[in-house]
CSV table of C-alpha atoms in Angstrom, one decimal:
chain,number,residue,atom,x,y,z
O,1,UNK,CA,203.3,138.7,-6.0
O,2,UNK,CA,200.4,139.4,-4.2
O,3,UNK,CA,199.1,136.2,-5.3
O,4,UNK,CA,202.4,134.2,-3.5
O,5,UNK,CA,202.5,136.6,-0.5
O,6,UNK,CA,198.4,134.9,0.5
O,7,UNK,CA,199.5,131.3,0.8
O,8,UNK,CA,201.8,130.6,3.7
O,9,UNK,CA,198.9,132.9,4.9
O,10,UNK,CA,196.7,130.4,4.3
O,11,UNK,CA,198.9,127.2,5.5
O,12,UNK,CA,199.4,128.9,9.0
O,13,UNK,CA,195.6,129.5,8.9
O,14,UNK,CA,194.9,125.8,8.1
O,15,UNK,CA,197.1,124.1,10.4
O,16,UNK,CA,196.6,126.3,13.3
O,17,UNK,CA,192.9,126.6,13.0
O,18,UNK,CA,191.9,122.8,13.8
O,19,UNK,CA,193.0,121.6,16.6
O,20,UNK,CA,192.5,117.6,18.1
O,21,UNK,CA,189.8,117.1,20.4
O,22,UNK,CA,190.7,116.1,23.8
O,23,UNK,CA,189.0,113.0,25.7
O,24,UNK,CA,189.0,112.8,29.6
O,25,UNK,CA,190.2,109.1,31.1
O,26,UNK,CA,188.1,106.9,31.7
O,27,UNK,CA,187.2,105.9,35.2
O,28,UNK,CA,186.1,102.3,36.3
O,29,UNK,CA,183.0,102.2,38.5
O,30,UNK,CA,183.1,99.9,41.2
O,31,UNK,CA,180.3,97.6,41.5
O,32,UNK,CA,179.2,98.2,45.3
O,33,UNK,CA,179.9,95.5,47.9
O,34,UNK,CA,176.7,93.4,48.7
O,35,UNK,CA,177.1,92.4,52.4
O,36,UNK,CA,175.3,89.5,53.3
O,37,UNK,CA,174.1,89.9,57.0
O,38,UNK,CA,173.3,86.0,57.4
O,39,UNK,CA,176.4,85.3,56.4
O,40,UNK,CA,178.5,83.3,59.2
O,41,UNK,CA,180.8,83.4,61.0
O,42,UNK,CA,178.9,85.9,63.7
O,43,UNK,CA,179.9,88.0,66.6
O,44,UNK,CA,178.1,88.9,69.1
O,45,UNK,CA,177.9,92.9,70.2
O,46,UNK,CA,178.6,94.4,73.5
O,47,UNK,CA,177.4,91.3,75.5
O,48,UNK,CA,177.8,92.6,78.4
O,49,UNK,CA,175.6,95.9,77.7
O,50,UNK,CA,172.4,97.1,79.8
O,51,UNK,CA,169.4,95.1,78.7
O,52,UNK,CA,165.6,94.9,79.6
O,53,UNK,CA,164.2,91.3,80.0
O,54,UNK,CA,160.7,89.8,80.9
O,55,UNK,CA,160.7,86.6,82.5
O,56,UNK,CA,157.2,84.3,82.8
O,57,UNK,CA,156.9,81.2,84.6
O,58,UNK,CA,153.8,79.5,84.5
O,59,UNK,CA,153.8,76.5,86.5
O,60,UNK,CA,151.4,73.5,87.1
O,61,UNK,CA,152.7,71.5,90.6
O,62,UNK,CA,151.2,68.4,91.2
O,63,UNK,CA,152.2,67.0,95.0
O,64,UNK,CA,151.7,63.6,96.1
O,65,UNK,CA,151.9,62.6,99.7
O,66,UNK,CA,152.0,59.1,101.1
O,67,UNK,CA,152.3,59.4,105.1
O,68,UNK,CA,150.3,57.1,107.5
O,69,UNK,CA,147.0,59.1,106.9
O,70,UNK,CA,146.9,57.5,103.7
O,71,UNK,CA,148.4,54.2,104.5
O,72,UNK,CA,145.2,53.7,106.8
O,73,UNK,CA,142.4,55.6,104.3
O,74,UNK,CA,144.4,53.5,101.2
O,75,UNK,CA,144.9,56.4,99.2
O,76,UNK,CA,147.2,59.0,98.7
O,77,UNK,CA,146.7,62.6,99.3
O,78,UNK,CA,147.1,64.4,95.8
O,79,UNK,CA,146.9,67.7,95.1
O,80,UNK,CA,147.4,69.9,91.9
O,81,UNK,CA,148.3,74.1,92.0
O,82,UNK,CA,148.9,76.5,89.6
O,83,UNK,CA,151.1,79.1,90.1
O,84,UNK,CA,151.9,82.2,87.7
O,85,UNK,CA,155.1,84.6,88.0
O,86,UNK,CA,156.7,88.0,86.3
O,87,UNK,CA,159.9,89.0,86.9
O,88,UNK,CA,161.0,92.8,84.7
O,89,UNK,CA,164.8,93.2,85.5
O,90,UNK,CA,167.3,95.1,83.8
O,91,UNK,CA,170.7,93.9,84.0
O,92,UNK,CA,174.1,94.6,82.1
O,93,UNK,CA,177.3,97.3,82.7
O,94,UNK,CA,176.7,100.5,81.5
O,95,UNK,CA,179.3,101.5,78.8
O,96,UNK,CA,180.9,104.3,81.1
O,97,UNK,CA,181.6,101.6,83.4
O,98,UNK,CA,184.9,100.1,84.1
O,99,UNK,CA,184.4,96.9,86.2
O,100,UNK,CA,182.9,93.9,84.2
O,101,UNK,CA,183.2,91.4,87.3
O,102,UNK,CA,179.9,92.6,89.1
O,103,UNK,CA,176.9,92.6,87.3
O,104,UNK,CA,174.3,94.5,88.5
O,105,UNK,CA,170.8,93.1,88.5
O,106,UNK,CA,168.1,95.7,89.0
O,107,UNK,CA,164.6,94.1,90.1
O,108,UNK,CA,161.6,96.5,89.1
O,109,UNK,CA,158.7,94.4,89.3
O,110,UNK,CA,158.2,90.8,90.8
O,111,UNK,CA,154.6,89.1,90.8
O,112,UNK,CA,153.1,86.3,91.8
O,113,UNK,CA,149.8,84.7,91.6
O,114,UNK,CA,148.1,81.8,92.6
O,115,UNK,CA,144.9,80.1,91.2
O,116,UNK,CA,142.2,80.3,91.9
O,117,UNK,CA,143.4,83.3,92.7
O,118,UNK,CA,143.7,86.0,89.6
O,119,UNK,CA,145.2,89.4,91.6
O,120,UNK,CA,148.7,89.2,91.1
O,121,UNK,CA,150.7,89.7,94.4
O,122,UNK,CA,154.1,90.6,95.5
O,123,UNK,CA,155.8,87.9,97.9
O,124,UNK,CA,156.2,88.5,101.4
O,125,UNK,CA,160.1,90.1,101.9
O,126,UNK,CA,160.5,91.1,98.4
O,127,UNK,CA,159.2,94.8,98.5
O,128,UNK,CA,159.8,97.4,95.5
O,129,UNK,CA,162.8,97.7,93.4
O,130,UNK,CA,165.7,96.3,94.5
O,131,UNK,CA,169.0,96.0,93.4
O,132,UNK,CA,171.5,92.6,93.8
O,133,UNK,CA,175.1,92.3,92.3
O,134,UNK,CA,176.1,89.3,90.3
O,135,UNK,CA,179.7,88.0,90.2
O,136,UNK,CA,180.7,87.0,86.5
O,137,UNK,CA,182.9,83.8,86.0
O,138,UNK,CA,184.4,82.1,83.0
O,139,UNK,CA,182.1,79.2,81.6
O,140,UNK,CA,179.9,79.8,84.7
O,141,UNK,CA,176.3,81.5,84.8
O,142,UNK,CA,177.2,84.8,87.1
O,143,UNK,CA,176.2,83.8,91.0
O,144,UNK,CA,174.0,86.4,92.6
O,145,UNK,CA,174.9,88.0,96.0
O,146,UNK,CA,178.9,86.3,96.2
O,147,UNK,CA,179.7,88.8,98.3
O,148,UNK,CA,177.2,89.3,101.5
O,149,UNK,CA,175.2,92.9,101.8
O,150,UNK,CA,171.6,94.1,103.1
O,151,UNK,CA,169.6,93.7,99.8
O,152,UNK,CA,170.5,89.4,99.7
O,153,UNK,CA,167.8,88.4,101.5
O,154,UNK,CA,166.3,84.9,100.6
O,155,UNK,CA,163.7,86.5,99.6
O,156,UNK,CA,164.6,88.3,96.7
O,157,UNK,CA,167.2,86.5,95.4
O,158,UNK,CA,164.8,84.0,95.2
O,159,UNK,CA,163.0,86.5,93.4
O,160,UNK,CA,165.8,87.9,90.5
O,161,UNK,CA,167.0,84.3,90.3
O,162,UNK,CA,165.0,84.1,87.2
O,163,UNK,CA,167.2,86.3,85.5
O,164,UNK,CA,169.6,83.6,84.9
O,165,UNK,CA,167.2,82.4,82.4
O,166,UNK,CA,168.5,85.6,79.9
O,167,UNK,CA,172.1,85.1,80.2
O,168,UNK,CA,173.8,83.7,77.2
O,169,UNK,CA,177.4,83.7,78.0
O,170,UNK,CA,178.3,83.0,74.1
O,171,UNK,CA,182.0,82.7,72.5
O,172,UNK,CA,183.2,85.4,70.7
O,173,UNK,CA,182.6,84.0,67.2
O,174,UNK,CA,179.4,81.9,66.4
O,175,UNK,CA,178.6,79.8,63.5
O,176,UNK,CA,175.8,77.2,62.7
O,177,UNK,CA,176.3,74.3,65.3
O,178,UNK,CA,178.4,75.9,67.4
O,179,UNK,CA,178.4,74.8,71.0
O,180,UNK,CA,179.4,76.0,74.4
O,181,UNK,CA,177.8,75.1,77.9
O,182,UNK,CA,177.6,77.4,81.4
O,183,UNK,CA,177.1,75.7,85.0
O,184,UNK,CA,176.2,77.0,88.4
O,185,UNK,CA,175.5,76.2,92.0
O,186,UNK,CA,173.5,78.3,94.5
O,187,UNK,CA,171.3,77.9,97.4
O,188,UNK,CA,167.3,78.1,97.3
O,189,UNK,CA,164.8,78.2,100.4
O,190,UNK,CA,162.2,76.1,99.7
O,191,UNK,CA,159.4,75.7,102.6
O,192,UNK,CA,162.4,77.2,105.5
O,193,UNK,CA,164.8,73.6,103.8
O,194,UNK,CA,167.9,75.2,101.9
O,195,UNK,CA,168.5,73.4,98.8
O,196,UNK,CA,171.9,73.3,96.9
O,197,UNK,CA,171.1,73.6,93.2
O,198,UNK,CA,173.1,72.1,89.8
O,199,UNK,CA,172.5,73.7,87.0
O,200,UNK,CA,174.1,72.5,83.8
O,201,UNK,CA,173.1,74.7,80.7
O,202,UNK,CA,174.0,73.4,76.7
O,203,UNK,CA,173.5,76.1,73.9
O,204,UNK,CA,173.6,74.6,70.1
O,205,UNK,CA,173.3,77.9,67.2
O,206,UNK,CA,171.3,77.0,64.8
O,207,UNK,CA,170.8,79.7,62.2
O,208,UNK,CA,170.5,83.8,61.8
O,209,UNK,CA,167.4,85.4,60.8
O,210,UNK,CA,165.7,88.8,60.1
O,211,UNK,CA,163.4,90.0,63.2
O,212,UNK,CA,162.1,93.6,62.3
O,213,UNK,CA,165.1,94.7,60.5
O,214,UNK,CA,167.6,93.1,62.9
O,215,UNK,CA,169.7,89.8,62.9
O,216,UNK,CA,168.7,87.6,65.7
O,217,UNK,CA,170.5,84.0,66.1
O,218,UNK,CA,168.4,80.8,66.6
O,219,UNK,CA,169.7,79.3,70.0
O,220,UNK,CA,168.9,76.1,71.1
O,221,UNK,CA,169.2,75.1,74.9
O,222,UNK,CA,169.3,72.4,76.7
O,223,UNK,CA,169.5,72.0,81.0
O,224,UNK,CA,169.7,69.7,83.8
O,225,UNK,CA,169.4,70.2,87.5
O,226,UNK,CA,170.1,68.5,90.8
O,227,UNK,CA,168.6,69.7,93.8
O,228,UNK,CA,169.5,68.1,97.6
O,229,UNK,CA,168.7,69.6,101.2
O,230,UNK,CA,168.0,68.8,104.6
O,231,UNK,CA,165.9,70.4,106.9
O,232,UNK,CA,163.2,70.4,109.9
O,233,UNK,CA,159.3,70.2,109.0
O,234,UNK,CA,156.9,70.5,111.9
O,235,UNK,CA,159.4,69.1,114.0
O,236,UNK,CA,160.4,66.4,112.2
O,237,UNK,CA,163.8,65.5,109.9
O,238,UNK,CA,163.2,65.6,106.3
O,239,UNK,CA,165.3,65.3,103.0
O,240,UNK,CA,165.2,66.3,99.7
O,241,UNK,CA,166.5,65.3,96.7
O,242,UNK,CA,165.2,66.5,92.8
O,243,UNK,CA,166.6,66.7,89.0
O,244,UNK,CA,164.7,68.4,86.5
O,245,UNK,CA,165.3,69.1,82.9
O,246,UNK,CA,164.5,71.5,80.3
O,247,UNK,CA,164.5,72.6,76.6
O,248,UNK,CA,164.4,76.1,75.3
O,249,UNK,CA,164.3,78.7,72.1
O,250,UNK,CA,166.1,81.5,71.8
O,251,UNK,CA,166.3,84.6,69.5
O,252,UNK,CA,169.5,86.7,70.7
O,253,UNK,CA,170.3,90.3,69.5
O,254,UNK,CA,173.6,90.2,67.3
O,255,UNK,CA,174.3,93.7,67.8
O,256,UNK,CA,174.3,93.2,72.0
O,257,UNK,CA,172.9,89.1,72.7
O,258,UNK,CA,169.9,90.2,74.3
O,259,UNK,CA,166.8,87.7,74.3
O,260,UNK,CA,164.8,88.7,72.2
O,261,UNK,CA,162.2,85.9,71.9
O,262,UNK,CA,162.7,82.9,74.1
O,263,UNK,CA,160.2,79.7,74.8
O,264,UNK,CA,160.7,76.8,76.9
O,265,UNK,CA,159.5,74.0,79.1
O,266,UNK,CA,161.5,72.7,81.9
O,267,UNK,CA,159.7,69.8,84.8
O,268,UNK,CA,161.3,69.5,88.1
O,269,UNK,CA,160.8,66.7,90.3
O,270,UNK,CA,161.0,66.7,94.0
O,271,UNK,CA,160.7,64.1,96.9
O,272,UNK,CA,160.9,64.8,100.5
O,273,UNK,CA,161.1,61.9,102.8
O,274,UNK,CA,160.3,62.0,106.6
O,275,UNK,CA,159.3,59.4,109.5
O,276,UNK,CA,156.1,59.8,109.0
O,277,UNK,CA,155.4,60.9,105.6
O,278,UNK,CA,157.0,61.0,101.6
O,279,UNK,CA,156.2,64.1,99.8
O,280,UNK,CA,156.7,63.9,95.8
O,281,UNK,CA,155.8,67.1,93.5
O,282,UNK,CA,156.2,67.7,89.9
O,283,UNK,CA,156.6,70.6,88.7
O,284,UNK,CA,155.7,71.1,85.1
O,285,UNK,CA,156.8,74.7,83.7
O,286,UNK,CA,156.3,77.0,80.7
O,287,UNK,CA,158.9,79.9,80.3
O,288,UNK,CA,159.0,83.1,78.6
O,289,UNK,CA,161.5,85.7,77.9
O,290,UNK,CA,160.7,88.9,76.3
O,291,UNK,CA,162.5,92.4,75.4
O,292,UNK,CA,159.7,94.8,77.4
């Protein structure tokens, strides 16, 4: 009896003794997402944002002047300069601003120098620092000093009108060959003669690249200009009519389209015709813009 008693004992024993082991779910792993930061299409950051931009001119002018001097003598008067110029400007709207129609365009340094000359010199009626507003418009390059106040002198707009030179203007989404142009007209002073000036600007993208950890876009551009005026010289009734062209590289910021790299030639041709004399000058130009 005893004996019988032990073995359901030793059923319950075995059956309740073991018991399956239990094995978690399995979880896929997801492969993480490789983002390409080449890869088109590209937009452009805050484009409008605050930037810091170095613009060099260095110029060679080469003038030419037939007037009855040199009709009696049997040569021309020619004459060859070489001129030099800095402009540091910061422009952009801050991002606690509201208005994006006026563009502020704050002047810290302009410098000029002429060779054989090396001291670098700030033009008569420019000053220190200065600030000018710029008026943005759709498809055009933002006019300086629209609206009339005490800093637009002809001086120093003359001065920050280099600052046009960083302005992209690009559509919101950019991929290779994309293409958009920008125009504008202003005024210029050029020895007391106002000139009206047409610009017409063509940008082409070519590619993005990696600049020191960032993405910069390879712009190409393109411009034309017209120039005419009329004026008074020593007394005497003069015109003057010019076109130029130029061709230009540019590395723009993705995150914000600031310049970050650009190099250029333009040359700019001029004639000024009088009574008593023809003026011609060439003006033969390498640009650079820089992120200071």
């Amino acid at each position: 009896m005893r004996l019988l008693r032990s073995i359901p004992l030793l059923v319950l024993a075995a059956c309740g003794g073991a018991r399956a082991s239990v094995r978690a779910p399995e979880v896929a792993v997801e492969a993480p997402v490789v983002v390409d930061r080449l890869a088109a299409p590209w937009r452009i950051g805050e484009a409008l944002g605050e930037r810091a931009q170095r613009v060099s001119v260095a110029a060679v002018l080469t003038s030419r002047v037939d007037s009855s001097a040199a009709v009696v003598s049997g040569a021309p008067e020619v004459r060859t300069d070489s001129v030099e110029s800095v402009l540091d400007v910061r422009w952009g709207v801050s991002a606690t601003s509201g208005a994006r129609e006026e563009i502020p365009v704050r002047v810290s340094r302009y410098v000029v120098r002429v060779a054989p000359d090396t001291a670098w010199r700030v033009p008569p009626g420019v000053g220190g620092a200065f600030v000018l507003m710029a008026r943005a418009e759709r498809g055009a390059v933002p006019v300086l000093c629209a609206a009339a106040s005490a800093e637009c002198t002809a001086a120093r707009v003359a001065a920050a009108q280099g600052w046009q030179e960083s302005w992209i203007g690009a559509p919101a989404v950019l991929e290779p060959g994309t293409r958009w142009r920008d125009s504008t007209a202003y005024v210029v002073m050029r020895d007391s003669i106002p000139l009206a000036v047409t610009s017409v600007r063509e940008f082409t993208v070519r590619e993005a690249v990696v600049r020191e950890g960032r993405v910069v876009l390879i712009v190409d551009r393109r411009s034309t200009q017209r120039l005419a005026g009329e004026g008074r010289q020593f007394g005497e009734a003069v015109r003057i009519t010019g076109s130029g062209e130029g061709v230009m590289r540019l590395e723009v910021a993705l995150a914000n389209g600031a310049v970050v790299r650009g190099d250029g030639t333009s040359v700019l041709a001029l004639q000024l015709v009088g009574r008593r004399r023809t003026q011609s000058l060439t003006q033969e130009s390498a640009i650079t813009i820089a992120a200071p």
